[in-house]
Every structure is written in C-alpha cells, then in structure tokens.
CSV table of C-alpha atoms in Angstrom, one decimal:
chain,number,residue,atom,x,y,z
A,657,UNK,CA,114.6,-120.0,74.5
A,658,UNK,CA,118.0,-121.6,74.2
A,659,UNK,CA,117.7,-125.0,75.5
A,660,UNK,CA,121.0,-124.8,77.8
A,661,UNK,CA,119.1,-122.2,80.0
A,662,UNK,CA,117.1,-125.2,81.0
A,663,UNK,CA,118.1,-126.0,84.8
A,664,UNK,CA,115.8,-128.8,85.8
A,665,UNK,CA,113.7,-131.8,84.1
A,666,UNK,CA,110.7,-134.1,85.2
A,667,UNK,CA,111.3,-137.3,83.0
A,668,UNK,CA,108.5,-139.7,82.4
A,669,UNK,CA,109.7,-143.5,82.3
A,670,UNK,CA,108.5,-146.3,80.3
A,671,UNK,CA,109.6,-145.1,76.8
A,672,UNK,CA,112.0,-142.6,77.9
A,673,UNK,CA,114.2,-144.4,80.1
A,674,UNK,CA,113.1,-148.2,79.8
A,675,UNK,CA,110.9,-150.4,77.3
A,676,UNK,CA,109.3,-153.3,78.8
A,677,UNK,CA,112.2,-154.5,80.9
A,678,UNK,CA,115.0,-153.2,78.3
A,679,UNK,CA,116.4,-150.1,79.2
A,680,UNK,CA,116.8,-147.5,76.2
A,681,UNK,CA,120.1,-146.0,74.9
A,682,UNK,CA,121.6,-143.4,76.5
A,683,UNK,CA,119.4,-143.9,79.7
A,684,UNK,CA,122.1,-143.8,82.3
A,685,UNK,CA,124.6,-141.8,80.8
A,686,UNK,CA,121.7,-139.3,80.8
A,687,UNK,CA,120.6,-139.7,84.3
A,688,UNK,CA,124.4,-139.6,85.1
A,689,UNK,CA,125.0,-137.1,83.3
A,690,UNK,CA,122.2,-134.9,85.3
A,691,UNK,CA,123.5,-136.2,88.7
A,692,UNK,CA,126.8,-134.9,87.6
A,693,UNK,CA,126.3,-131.5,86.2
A,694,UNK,CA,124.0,-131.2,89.7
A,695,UNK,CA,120.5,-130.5,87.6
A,696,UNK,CA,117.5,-130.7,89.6
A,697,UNK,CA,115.1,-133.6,88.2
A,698,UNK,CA,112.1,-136.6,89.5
A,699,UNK,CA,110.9,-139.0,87.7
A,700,UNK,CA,107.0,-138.8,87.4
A,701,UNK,CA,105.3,-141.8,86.1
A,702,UNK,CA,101.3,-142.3,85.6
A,703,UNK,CA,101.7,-146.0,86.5
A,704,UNK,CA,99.9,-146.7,90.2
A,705,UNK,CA,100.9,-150.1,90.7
A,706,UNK,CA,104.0,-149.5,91.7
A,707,UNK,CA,105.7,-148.0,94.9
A,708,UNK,CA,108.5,-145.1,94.4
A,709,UNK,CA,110.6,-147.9,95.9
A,710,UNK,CA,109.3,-150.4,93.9
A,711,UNK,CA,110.4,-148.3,90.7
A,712,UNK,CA,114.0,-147.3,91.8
A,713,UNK,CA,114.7,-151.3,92.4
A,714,UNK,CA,113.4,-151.6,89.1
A,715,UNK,CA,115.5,-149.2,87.7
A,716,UNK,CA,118.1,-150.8,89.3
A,717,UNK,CA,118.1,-154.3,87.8
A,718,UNK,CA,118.4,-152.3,84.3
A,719,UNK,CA,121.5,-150.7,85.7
A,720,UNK,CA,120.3,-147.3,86.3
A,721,UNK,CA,120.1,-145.4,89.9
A,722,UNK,CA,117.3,-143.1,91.2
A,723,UNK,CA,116.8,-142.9,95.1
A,724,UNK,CA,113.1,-143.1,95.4
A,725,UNK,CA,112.6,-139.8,97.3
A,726,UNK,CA,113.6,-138.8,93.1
A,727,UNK,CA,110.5,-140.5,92.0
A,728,UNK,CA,106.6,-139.6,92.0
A,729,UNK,CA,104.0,-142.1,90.7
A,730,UNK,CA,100.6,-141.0,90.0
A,731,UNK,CA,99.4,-142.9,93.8
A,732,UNK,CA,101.7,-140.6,95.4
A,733,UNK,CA,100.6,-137.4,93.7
A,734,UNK,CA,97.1,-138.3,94.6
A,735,UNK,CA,97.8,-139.2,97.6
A,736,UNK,CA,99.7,-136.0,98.2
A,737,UNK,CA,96.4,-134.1,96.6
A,738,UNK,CA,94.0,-135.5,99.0
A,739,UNK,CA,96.4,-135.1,101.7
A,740,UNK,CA,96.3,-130.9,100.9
A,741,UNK,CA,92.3,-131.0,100.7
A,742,UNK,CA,91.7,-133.2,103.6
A,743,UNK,CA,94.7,-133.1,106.2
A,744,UNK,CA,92.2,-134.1,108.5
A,745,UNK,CA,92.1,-137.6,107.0
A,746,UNK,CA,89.3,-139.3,105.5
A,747,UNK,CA,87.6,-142.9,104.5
A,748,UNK,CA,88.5,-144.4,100.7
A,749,UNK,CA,87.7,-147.1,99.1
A,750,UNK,CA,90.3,-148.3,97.2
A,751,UNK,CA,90.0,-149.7,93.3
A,752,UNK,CA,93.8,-150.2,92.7
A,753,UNK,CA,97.3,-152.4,93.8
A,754,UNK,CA,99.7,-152.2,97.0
A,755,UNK,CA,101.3,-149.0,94.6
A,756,UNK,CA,98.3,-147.0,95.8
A,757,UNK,CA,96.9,-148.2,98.7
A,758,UNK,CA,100.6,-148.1,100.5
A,759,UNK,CA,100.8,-144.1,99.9
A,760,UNK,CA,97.5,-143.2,100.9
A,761,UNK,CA,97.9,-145.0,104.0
A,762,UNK,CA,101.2,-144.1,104.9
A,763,UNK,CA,99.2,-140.2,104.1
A,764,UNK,CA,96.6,-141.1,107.0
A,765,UNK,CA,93.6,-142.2,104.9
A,766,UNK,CA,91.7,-145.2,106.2
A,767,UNK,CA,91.4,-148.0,103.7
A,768,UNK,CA,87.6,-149.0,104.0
A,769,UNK,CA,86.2,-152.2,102.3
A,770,UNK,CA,82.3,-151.1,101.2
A,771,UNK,CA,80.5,-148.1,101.8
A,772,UNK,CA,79.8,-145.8,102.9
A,773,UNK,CA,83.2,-144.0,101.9
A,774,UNK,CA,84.6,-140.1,101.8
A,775,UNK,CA,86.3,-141.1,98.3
A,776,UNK,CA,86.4,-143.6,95.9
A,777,UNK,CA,89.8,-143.8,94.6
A,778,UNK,CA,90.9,-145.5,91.4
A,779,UNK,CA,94.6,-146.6,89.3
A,780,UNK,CA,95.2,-149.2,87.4
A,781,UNK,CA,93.7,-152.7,89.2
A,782,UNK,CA,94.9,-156.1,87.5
A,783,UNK,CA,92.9,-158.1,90.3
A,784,UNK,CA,89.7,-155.8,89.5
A,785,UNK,CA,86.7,-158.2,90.3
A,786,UNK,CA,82.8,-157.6,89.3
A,787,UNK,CA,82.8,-157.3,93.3
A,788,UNK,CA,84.9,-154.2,93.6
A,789,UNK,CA,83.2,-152.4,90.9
A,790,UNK,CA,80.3,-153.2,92.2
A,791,UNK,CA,80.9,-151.8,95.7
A,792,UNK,CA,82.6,-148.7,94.4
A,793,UNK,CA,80.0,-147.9,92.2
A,794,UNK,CA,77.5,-148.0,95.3
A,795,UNK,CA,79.9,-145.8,97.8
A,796,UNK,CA,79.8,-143.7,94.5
A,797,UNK,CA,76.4,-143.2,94.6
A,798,UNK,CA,76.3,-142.8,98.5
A,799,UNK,CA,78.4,-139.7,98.3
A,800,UNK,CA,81.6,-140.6,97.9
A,801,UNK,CA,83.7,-138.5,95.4
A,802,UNK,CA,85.6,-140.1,92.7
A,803,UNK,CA,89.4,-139.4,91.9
A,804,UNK,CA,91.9,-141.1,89.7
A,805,UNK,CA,95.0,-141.3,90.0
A,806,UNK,CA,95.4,-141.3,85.5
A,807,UNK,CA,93.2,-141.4,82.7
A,808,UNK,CA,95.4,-144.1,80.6
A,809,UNK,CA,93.1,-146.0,78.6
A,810,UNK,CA,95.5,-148.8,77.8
A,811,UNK,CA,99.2,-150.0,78.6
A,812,UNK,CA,102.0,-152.0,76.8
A,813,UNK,CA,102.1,-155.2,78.5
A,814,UNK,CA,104.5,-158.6,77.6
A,815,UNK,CA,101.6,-159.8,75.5
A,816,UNK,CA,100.4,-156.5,73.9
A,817,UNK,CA,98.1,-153.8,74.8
A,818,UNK,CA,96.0,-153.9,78.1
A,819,UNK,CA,93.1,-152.2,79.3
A,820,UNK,CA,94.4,-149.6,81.7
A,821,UNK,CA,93.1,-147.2,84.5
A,822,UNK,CA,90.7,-145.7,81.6
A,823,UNK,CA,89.3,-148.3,81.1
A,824,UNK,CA,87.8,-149.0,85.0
A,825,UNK,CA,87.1,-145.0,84.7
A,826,UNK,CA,84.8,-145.9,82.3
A,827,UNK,CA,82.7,-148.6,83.6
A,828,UNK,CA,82.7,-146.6,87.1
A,829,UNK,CA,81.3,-143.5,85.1
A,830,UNK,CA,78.7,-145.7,83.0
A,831,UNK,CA,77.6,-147.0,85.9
A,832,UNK,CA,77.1,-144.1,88.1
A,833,UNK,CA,77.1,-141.3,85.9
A,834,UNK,CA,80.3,-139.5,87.6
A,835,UNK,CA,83.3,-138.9,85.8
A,836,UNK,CA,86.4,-138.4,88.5
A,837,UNK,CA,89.0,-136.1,88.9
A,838,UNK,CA,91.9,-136.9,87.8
A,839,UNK,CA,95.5,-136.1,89.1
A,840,UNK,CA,97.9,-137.6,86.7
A,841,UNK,CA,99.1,-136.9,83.3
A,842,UNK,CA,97.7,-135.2,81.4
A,843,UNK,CA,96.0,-133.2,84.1
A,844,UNK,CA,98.4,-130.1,85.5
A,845,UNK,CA,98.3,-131.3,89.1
A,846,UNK,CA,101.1,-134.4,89.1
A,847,UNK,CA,103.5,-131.9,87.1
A,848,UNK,CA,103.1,-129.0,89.6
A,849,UNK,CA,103.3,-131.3,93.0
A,850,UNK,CA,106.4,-132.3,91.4
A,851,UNK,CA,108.0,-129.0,90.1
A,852,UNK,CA,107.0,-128.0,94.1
A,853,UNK,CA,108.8,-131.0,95.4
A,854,UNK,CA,111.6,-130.0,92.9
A,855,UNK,CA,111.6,-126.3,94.6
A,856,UNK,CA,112.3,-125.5,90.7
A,857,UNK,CA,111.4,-122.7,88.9
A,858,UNK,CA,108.4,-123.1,86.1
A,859,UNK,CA,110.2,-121.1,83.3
A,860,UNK,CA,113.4,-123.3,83.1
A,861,UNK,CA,111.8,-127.1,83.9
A,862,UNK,CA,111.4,-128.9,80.8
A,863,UNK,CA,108.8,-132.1,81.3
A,864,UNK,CA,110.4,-135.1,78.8
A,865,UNK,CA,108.5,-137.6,78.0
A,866,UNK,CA,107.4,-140.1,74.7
A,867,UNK,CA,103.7,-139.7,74.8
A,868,UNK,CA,102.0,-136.2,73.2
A,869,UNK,CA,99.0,-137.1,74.7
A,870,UNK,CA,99.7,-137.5,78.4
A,871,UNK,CA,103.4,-136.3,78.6
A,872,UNK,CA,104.0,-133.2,76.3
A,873,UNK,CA,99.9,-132.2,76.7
A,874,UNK,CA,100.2,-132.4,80.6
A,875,UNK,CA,103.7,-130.4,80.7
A,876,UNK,CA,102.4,-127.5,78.5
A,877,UNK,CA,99.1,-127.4,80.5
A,878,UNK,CA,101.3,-126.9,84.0
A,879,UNK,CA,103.2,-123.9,82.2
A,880,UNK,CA,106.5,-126.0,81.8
A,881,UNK,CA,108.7,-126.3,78.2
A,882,UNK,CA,108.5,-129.9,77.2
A,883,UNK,CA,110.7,-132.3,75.4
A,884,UNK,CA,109.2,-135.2,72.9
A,885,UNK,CA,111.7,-138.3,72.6
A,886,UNK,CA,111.0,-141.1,69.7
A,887,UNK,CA,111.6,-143.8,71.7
A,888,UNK,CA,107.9,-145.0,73.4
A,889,UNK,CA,104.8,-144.0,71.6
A,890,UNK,CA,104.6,-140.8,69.9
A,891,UNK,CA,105.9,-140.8,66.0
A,892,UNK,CA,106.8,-138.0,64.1
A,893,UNK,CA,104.3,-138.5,62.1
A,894,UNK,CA,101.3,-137.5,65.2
A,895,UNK,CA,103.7,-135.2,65.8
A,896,UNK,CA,102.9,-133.0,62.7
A,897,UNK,CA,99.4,-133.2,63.2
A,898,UNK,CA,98.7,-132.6,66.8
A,899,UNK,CA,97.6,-129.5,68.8
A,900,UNK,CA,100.4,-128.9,71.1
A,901,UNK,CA,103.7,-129.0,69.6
A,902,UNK,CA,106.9,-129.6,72.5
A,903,UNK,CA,109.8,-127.2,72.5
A,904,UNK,CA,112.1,-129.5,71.1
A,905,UNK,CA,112.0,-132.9,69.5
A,906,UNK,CA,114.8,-135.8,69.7
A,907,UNK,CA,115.6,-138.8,68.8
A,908,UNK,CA,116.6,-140.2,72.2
A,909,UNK,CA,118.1,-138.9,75.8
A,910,UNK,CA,121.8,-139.4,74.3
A,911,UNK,CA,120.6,-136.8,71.5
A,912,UNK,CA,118.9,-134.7,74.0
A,913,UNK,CA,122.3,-135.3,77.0
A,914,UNK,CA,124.8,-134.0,73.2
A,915,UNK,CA,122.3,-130.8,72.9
A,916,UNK,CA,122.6,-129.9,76.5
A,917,UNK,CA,126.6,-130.2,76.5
C-alpha cells in the first residue's frame, strides 16, 4: 500500500509528539500540517492521569494545538467501554487520579469508597496507599470485576523510570488471583473506540506511535497500518528482532509529514 492512500492517523504522544516537557521536531508542523490538508486524526494516549483537557493545555504550553474533543486517554476509553456494557450505570471503586475518576463520573458511574463494588477500576495512581489496595483487593474478592485502563509496567518520569499502572496490576492480581481486563494499548479496544469516534475507515488509518510494544502491537491487533517513529522508546535495533513489524519506519513526524507530501 502506498502510504499517500493513508487518509487518517491515531498518534500516540509522549515520544511522538513531546518528551518530558520538550516537544519533538517536527511536532507542530505535523499536526499543522494534518489540520491543513483536512486529515482525520485523535490523539490516543495510555496515560490515565490526565484529563483530555488537561492534555491539550499541555500541549499548548509546548506550542502545539489539539482541541480536547481530538484527544482520548486510556480513562476515557474505559470509561466509554463500561459505558457500552453497563449504560445502566454501576458502582466502582476507583484505584487511580482526577484523569479517571472525572470521566467515569461525568459517564454516570458512582464513585464508591470500599466495598462492596460492581468494578474495580485501575490507571496509573501516584497517591496509591497500602489502604486502597487493600480495599480494592477485598471489593475484588466480593465480586467486583477488575478493568484497567493500560498494562504499562513503568513510565519515564523527571528522575527516571517509575513503576506504572502494571505495576498496581500486579499486586492487585497477586493478591486476589484476578488479572483485569484491560482497555488500553496494547489491547484492540482504545484503537477501535477511537477509529469509531474518528468515523474512519480501518484500511486507510495508520496508528503512529514510538513504542512496538504497546503502540505498533495494539494498532496491528485493531486491523490498522501502523507507523514506528525513533523518537520515544523503540530502537531500530528491537525493531529487527520483534514479532510485528509496522508498515513503515521513520525517523521523526517531519520525515514521516516529507513522505506524505
């Protein structure tokens, strides 16, 4: 497939557009450059700390502009999953920051604060106390069924790598002997909610992202072509010894924005 046939892209962030608060080259020319030829793309990030709003004013302070209703984080795909499986409403207990408890209220779920509980939801928690574990391990164990919102087992942070959602997964599953189900990257789900938001067509959506394992992995497993950039994570040299291989490889969006022309 020629990649000019290519008429809409779901972009990752962190490593694709931005790196810690430094945003990359070629960024915003390439998200102007989108905008202008009147491509359909969103944003879709696995971090669940953050609001959509919360994101596009980041963006903004590194010079780039994205309304929010552009942008789906891995909170509001969940919440957008639970919302299709139980319109209704139900009770969740929350392990996670304002960037997921804000959607799934705003969706109708009630926010309870022990058990018992319909769900036990988890994303990345930098306030997690022995307490909440503790309490969401036991609405576990009373029934409750356990989603995530990723599977990321660490994160770049200011002063190096950090535990990430993963890594509360695991304790919740070692303790109660459930694994959840997950609804970000590298899971289909996130990708397909958003191609649906998108109203694009799965044969000419390209997913670009910097991780193999989570962004290029996740796109190929919802059917979509996918795009590797060097700038975050993945290195060439995982590249040549991975199982999925992307459509195309580049060094950054202003390589990928001079292909497209």
């Amino acid at each position: 497939m020629d990649i000019k046939a290519l008429t809409a892209f779901i972009l990752d962030l962190d490593g694709v557009l931005y790196r810690g608060d430094q945003r990359l080259d070629g960024a915003r020319e390439f998200l102007s450059f989108l905008q202008a030829r009147a491509f359909k793309f969103m944003l879709l990030t696995n971090n669940a700390t953050r609001t959509p709003q919360q994101v596009a004013t980041r963006l903004q302070q590194m010079g780039m502009s994205v309304d929010a209703e552009r942008i789906i984080t891995s909170s509001v795909a969940t919440a957008q999953y639970l919302k299709k499986i139980r319109p209704d409403g139900a009770s969740i207990f929350v392990v996670g920051e304002d960037g997921l408890t804000t959607p799934l209220s705003d969706a109708g779920f009630r926010i309870v604060d022990n058990a018992p509980a319909d769900y036990v939801v988890l994303g990345m928690d930098r306030t997690v106390t022995y307490e909440k574990l503790k309490r969401a391990t036991r609405c576990i164990l009373g029934g409750a069924q356990f989603i995530a919102t990723n599977p990321d087992a660490t994160f770049p942070s200011a002063n190096g790598i950090a535990p990430g959602a993963g890594a509360l997964i695991a304790a919740l599953s070692t303790a109660t002997g459930v694994s959840p189900i997950v609804v970000g990257k590298p899971e289909p789900t996130a990708f397909r909610m958003t191609l649906e938001r998108l109203q694009a067509d799965t044969e000419t959506t390209a997913a670009i992202g910097d991780r193999l394992d989570t962004d290029i992995e996740g796109g190929f497993r919802a059917g979509l072509k996918t795009i590797l950039v060097l700038t975050g994570v993945s290195t060439r040299q995982e590249l040549a010894n991975y199982h999925i291989q992307p459509n195309w490889v580049f060094a950054n969006l202003r390589e990928l924005m001079e292909k497209l022309q």
